[in-house]
XYZ file of C-alpha atoms in Angstrom:
391
model
C -0.414 -25.322 36.309
C -2.199 -25.788 32.972
C -4.717 -23.069 32.137
C -7.708 -24.413 30.168
C -10.338 -22.153 28.611
C -13.837 -23.637 28.679
C -15.972 -21.802 26.117
C -19.724 -22.037 26.723
C -22.741 -20.513 25.007
C -24.996 -20.487 28.079
C -28.155 -19.569 26.156
C -28.960 -23.150 25.237
C -31.282 -24.935 27.718
C -29.103 -27.399 29.682
C -29.160 -30.995 28.492
C -26.825 -33.945 28.887
C -23.852 -32.350 27.144
C -24.048 -29.153 29.170
C -24.255 -31.055 32.467
C -21.296 -33.200 31.426
C -19.219 -30.051 30.895
C -20.230 -28.878 34.367
C -19.154 -32.217 35.870
C -15.848 -32.063 33.992
C -15.011 -28.577 35.220
C -15.923 -29.470 38.801
C -13.964 -32.737 38.893
C -10.719 -31.731 37.137
C -7.559 -32.288 39.156
C -6.985 -28.834 40.599
C -3.284 -29.541 41.246
C -2.690 -29.823 37.489
C -5.450 -27.884 35.709
C -6.789 -24.378 36.192
C -10.167 -23.957 34.405
C -11.328 -20.557 33.173
C -14.881 -20.352 31.840
C -15.706 -17.934 29.020
C -19.480 -17.650 28.579
C -21.987 -15.695 26.494
C -25.131 -16.038 28.640
C -25.405 -16.347 32.425
C -27.259 -19.684 32.531
C -28.093 -21.797 35.577
C -24.993 -23.918 34.863
C -22.774 -20.850 34.642
C -24.193 -19.721 37.978
C -23.247 -23.119 39.460
C -19.724 -22.740 38.098
C -19.392 -19.245 39.582
C -20.764 -20.491 42.898
C -17.972 -23.078 42.991
C -15.393 -20.308 42.726
C -14.300 -21.086 39.146
C -12.943 -18.031 37.333
C -15.584 -16.958 34.804
C -15.411 -14.246 32.138
C -18.378 -12.891 30.185
C -17.993 -12.584 26.406
C -21.053 -10.641 25.157
C -22.777 -11.895 22.022
C -26.009 -10.818 20.337
C -29.106 -12.988 20.699
C -28.976 -13.629 16.946
C -25.839 -15.674 17.572
C -26.433 -17.251 20.988
C -29.966 -18.444 20.214
C -28.995 -20.513 17.176
C -29.494 -24.249 17.650
C -28.472 -26.314 14.597
C -31.336 -28.836 14.800
C -33.857 -26.020 14.479
C -32.301 -24.592 11.316
C -34.103 -25.935 8.261
C -31.777 -24.432 5.689
C -28.421 -25.241 7.211
C -26.207 -24.594 4.214
C -22.830 -23.117 3.254
C -24.647 -19.818 2.623
C -26.055 -19.838 6.149
C -22.660 -20.791 7.581
C -20.967 -17.913 5.745
C -23.582 -15.432 7.023
C -23.332 -16.804 10.552
C -19.522 -16.661 10.622
C -19.541 -13.147 9.193
C -21.844 -12.056 12.029
C -19.610 -13.819 14.532
C -16.478 -12.038 13.301
C -18.319 -8.721 13.010
C -19.333 -8.992 16.678
C -15.678 -8.717 17.659
C -15.952 -11.493 20.237
C -13.269 -13.615 18.577
C -10.699 -10.816 18.727
C -11.640 -10.009 22.325
C -11.410 -13.688 23.262
C -8.047 -13.990 21.518
C -6.619 -11.160 23.627
C -8.026 -12.659 26.828
C -6.577 -16.082 26.047
C -3.142 -14.556 25.572
C -3.459 -12.464 28.733
C -4.565 -15.485 30.780
C -1.801 -17.669 29.302
C -4.320 -20.283 28.163
C -2.681 -23.462 26.861
C -5.766 -25.406 25.768
C -9.303 -24.579 24.613
C -12.311 -26.793 25.380
C -15.469 -26.030 23.369
C -18.579 -27.109 25.253
C -21.294 -26.689 22.576
C -21.708 -26.184 18.846
C -21.609 -22.383 18.929
C -18.457 -22.586 21.048
C -16.896 -24.915 18.483
C -17.159 -22.175 15.881
C -15.788 -19.513 18.222
C -13.116 -21.717 19.777
C -12.075 -23.274 16.492
C -11.371 -19.921 14.849
C -9.770 -18.432 17.953
C -7.554 -21.474 18.440
C -6.161 -21.123 14.928
C -5.579 -17.389 15.430
C -3.879 -17.840 18.800
C -2.049 -21.071 17.905
C -3.718 -22.870 20.832
C -4.827 -26.497 20.652
C -8.604 -27.032 20.652
C -10.525 -30.026 21.992
C -14.281 -30.549 21.819
C -16.776 -33.284 22.640
C -19.229 -34.435 19.996
C -22.582 -35.251 21.610
C -24.470 -35.314 18.305
C -25.197 -38.368 16.203
C -25.151 -36.463 12.928
C -26.764 -37.771 9.764
C -25.308 -37.637 6.269
C -27.126 -34.421 5.394
C -25.942 -30.851 4.855
C -25.711 -30.182 8.589
C -23.765 -33.382 9.211
C -21.297 -32.784 6.403
C -20.682 -29.174 7.426
C -20.146 -30.091 11.067
C -17.809 -32.982 10.205
C -15.724 -30.695 7.997
C -15.596 -28.042 10.719
C -14.565 -30.530 13.400
C -11.800 -32.016 11.273
C -10.450 -28.650 10.092
C -10.678 -26.579 13.274
C -10.716 -29.019 16.206
C -7.460 -30.750 17.122
C -9.071 -33.565 19.126
C -12.703 -34.696 19.051
C -14.140 -36.618 22.011
C -16.921 -38.763 20.564
C -19.412 -39.838 23.218
C -19.969 -43.254 21.611
C -18.482 -45.530 18.976
C -21.484 -44.735 16.778
C -20.533 -41.060 16.863
C -16.850 -41.870 16.275
C -17.698 -43.812 13.119
C -19.360 -40.694 11.704
C -15.895 -39.197 11.279
C -14.906 -41.776 8.683
C -13.089 -40.245 5.726
C -12.087 -42.435 2.786
C -12.975 -45.581 4.763
C -10.786 -44.602 7.732
C -11.837 -42.973 10.986
C -9.933 -39.742 11.548
C -7.051 -40.031 14.005
C -8.363 -36.844 15.619
C -11.380 -38.681 17.053
C -11.469 -40.911 20.118
C -14.364 -42.286 22.151
C -14.897 -40.948 25.656
C -18.247 -42.105 26.989
C -20.437 -39.827 29.071
C -20.184 -40.353 32.800
C -22.477 -39.838 35.777
C -21.883 -39.444 39.484
C -22.883 -42.775 41.103
C -22.919 -41.053 44.477
C -25.731 -38.746 43.388
C -27.495 -41.499 41.441
C -27.555 -44.099 44.190
C -30.845 -45.864 45.068
C -29.557 -46.756 48.541
C -29.403 -43.093 49.585
C -32.775 -41.899 48.210
C -36.168 -42.791 49.633
C -38.922 -44.211 47.430
C -41.757 -41.677 47.667
C -44.443 -43.704 45.870
C -46.458 -44.400 48.999
C -46.286 -40.738 50.000
C -47.726 -39.822 46.616
C -50.524 -42.310 47.127
C -49.686 -44.872 44.486
C -50.583 -48.476 45.196
C -47.802 -50.887 46.153
C -48.459 -53.071 43.123
C -48.307 -50.133 40.692
C -45.729 -50.424 37.920
C -44.187 -47.010 37.376
C -42.836 -46.401 33.885
C -40.744 -43.327 33.168
C -40.057 -41.228 30.103
C -37.483 -38.493 30.680
C -36.353 -36.077 27.997
C -37.296 -33.215 25.727
C -40.807 -33.477 24.308
C -39.871 -33.454 20.634
C -40.631 -35.718 17.685
C -37.280 -37.508 17.722
C -37.909 -38.702 21.278
C -40.928 -40.704 20.034
C -43.000 -40.513 23.234
C -46.201 -41.087 21.270
C -45.173 -44.721 20.648
C -44.897 -45.267 24.394
C -48.401 -43.879 24.909
C -49.767 -46.108 22.161
C -48.140 -49.108 23.839
C -49.635 -48.190 27.215
C -53.084 -47.830 25.636
C -52.778 -51.296 24.051
C -51.592 -52.887 27.310
C -54.459 -51.232 29.171
C -56.913 -52.668 26.651
C -55.483 -56.125 27.389
C -56.197 -55.843 31.099
C -52.927 -54.457 32.457
C -54.273 -51.589 34.524
C -51.689 -51.137 37.264
C -49.402 -48.920 35.147
C -48.437 -45.325 35.857
C -46.325 -43.450 33.328
C -44.575 -40.287 34.476
C -43.252 -37.977 31.779
C -40.512 -35.475 32.679
C -39.499 -32.759 30.265
C -40.841 -29.934 28.142
C -40.660 -29.134 24.471
C -42.470 -28.347 21.228
C -44.529 -31.570 21.190
C -46.072 -31.044 24.632
C -49.559 -30.053 23.470
C -49.708 -32.777 20.802
C -48.705 -35.431 23.322
C -51.209 -34.198 25.886
C -53.955 -34.380 23.249
C -52.897 -37.908 22.315
C -53.081 -39.004 25.948
C -56.573 -37.540 26.224
C -57.752 -39.204 22.996
C -56.359 -42.558 24.135
C -58.120 -42.250 27.490
C -54.878 -42.313 29.460
C -55.231 -39.200 31.607
C -55.117 -41.334 34.784
C -52.183 -43.439 33.599
C -49.922 -40.742 32.077
C -48.756 -37.847 34.235
C -46.876 -34.898 32.725
C -44.515 -33.485 35.357
C -42.723 -30.901 33.191
C -39.037 -30.064 33.562
C -37.579 -31.494 36.776
C -34.376 -30.779 38.664
C -34.828 -33.754 41.025
C -34.176 -36.553 38.545
C -32.524 -38.917 41.093
C -35.707 -38.833 43.184
C -37.846 -39.378 40.064
C -35.731 -42.356 39.006
C -36.062 -43.860 42.479
C -39.815 -44.189 41.899
C -39.462 -46.040 38.586
C -39.729 -49.737 37.827
C -38.846 -49.240 34.152
C -37.387 -46.415 32.071
C -38.477 -46.329 28.433
C -36.451 -44.479 25.792
C -38.315 -44.327 22.466
C -35.931 -42.136 20.432
C -36.398 -42.549 16.692
C -33.098 -41.593 15.048
C -30.713 -39.705 17.339
C -29.473 -40.673 20.811
C -25.698 -40.417 20.831
C -25.030 -41.335 24.477
C -28.048 -40.787 26.706
C -27.253 -39.424 30.155
C -30.771 -40.417 31.218
C -30.094 -44.062 30.343
C -26.891 -44.031 32.386
C -28.561 -42.277 35.320
C -31.446 -44.751 35.340
C -29.111 -47.736 35.203
C -27.058 -46.304 38.067
C -30.334 -46.201 40.024
C -30.885 -49.925 39.269
C -33.729 -49.197 36.857
C -33.922 -51.541 33.840
C -34.144 -49.659 30.546
C -36.184 -50.420 27.457
C -34.587 -48.459 24.617
C -34.730 -48.318 20.850
C -31.778 -49.996 19.160
C -30.513 -46.821 17.467
C -27.373 -44.672 17.663
C -25.454 -45.191 20.899
C -28.235 -46.972 22.831
C -26.891 -50.509 22.162
C -23.533 -49.420 23.628
C -25.226 -48.410 26.893
C -27.979 -51.022 27.268
C -26.920 -54.672 27.214
C -29.899 -56.463 25.687
C -31.476 -58.960 28.103
C -28.823 -58.139 30.724
C -29.390 -54.531 31.819
C -32.540 -53.935 29.802
C -34.218 -54.609 26.480
C -33.658 -53.169 23.005
C -36.533 -52.728 20.545
C -36.799 -51.304 17.017
C -37.931 -47.664 16.792
C -41.626 -47.041 15.951
C -42.417 -50.709 16.638
C -45.352 -50.533 19.063
C -45.787 -54.317 19.140
C -42.171 -54.877 20.186
C -42.445 -52.133 22.782
C -45.659 -53.647 24.168
C -44.023 -57.061 24.454
C -40.965 -55.631 26.209
C -43.006 -53.664 28.751
C -45.348 -56.606 29.348
C -42.398 -58.969 29.868
C -40.845 -56.762 32.543
C -44.186 -56.154 34.234
C -44.887 -59.889 34.420
C -41.370 -60.785 35.591
C -40.388 -58.674 38.620
C -37.390 -60.897 39.369
C -36.021 -60.124 35.907
C -36.483 -56.400 36.531
C -34.557 -56.624 39.777
C -31.729 -58.644 38.237
C -31.436 -56.284 35.273
C -31.332 -53.343 37.667
C -28.490 -54.893 39.668
C -26.595 -55.673 36.461
C -27.175 -52.137 35.209
C -25.618 -50.395 38.205
C -22.640 -52.740 38.132
C -22.043 -51.949 34.464
C -22.309 -48.201 35.042
C -19.775 -48.404 37.869
C -17.431 -50.362 35.600
C -17.671 -48.179 32.503
C -19.687 -44.955 32.798
C -18.765 -42.942 35.886
C -17.835 -39.268 35.818
C -14.535 -40.273 37.431
C -13.641 -42.433 34.419
C -14.855 -39.743 32.008
C -12.811 -36.985 33.637
C -9.632 -39.026 34.067
C -9.709 -40.115 30.411
C -10.377 -36.538 29.309
C -7.444 -35.359 31.415
C -5.227 -37.912 29.679
C -6.282 -36.444 26.336
C -5.477 -32.913 27.566
C -1.990 -33.941 28.675
C -1.254 -35.881 25.480
C -2.292 -32.874 23.379
C -0.041 -30.542 25.353
C 2.932 -32.923 25.092
C 2.532 -32.729 21.321
C 2.966 -28.954 21.210
């Protein structure tokens, strides 16, 4: 039996990467791997893991450490990194974790999030244990990106990039590091299956001819929801009035987006539903999913989930989106911030229901071929075994 330590922050609100770690832990082959979860905060995902009977050990950390999210740090610099690492070492958690790893005979460390990559990277070197970590971030060539790339390559033995776009970020002297391989995100097609979920639109009271457009994700500037609302306002002005846009998610731009909807006169067309834990049911109501991200979208779980539900996706042609959405086959790709292109794409799918249906069928087929949690977990297991053979 191979003991694997999964190190998780727990304080970070769950997003695609956190759910993927949950899926991985739950679907590992139990006849080969024995997962042990080390966590800082008792999040909803940690509670799910405990409920499943997975051994879980609390590693206490101060809020000053667990509540740090790199994208929110404006001055992410070597000085900050030094101060952060000093606080991490001073907390004693690394030494405590090191002892626990030895006691539990851990043979491999998996770091689930960025904080865990710092903790696991240092501990792995101290304990002489191999470290593997996914990279869900499409970093830019700024101070944060350069620091994180250096940390990955120095302290992580194998990096699982969630898209080719992310893998290319680890290019050093015109060659991609041998430490990095692409393992796409995966979803459970049994959970995201339109044949097993009822369409509740009529129960809600929406008309049969209504076109339901969805936007699912954190309400932040990078997600670019305002461009979707501008497109809907333009389409409404041109006589397309049977649209309903449901927005799922919360975040720092919530009030600004609500004001924009009011100013544009879209309070009947745009419905803010907040954070939802019934995404399969939400997706079942959609005719189109729109992803308007501006710069960063490494490998969107929402895109994969929607496509598994036979929902065609209109997405910006940035980051990993073109690897997930086949243009004119499973959806449409548009430039970011281009309201005209977005309007044309939405209008085309509204006016051509047979195209929507065909794209939806194609989308589920492609997800089943390339992006299931089964494929993700089996490939990750292969990486684990190859790393251990190399010890």
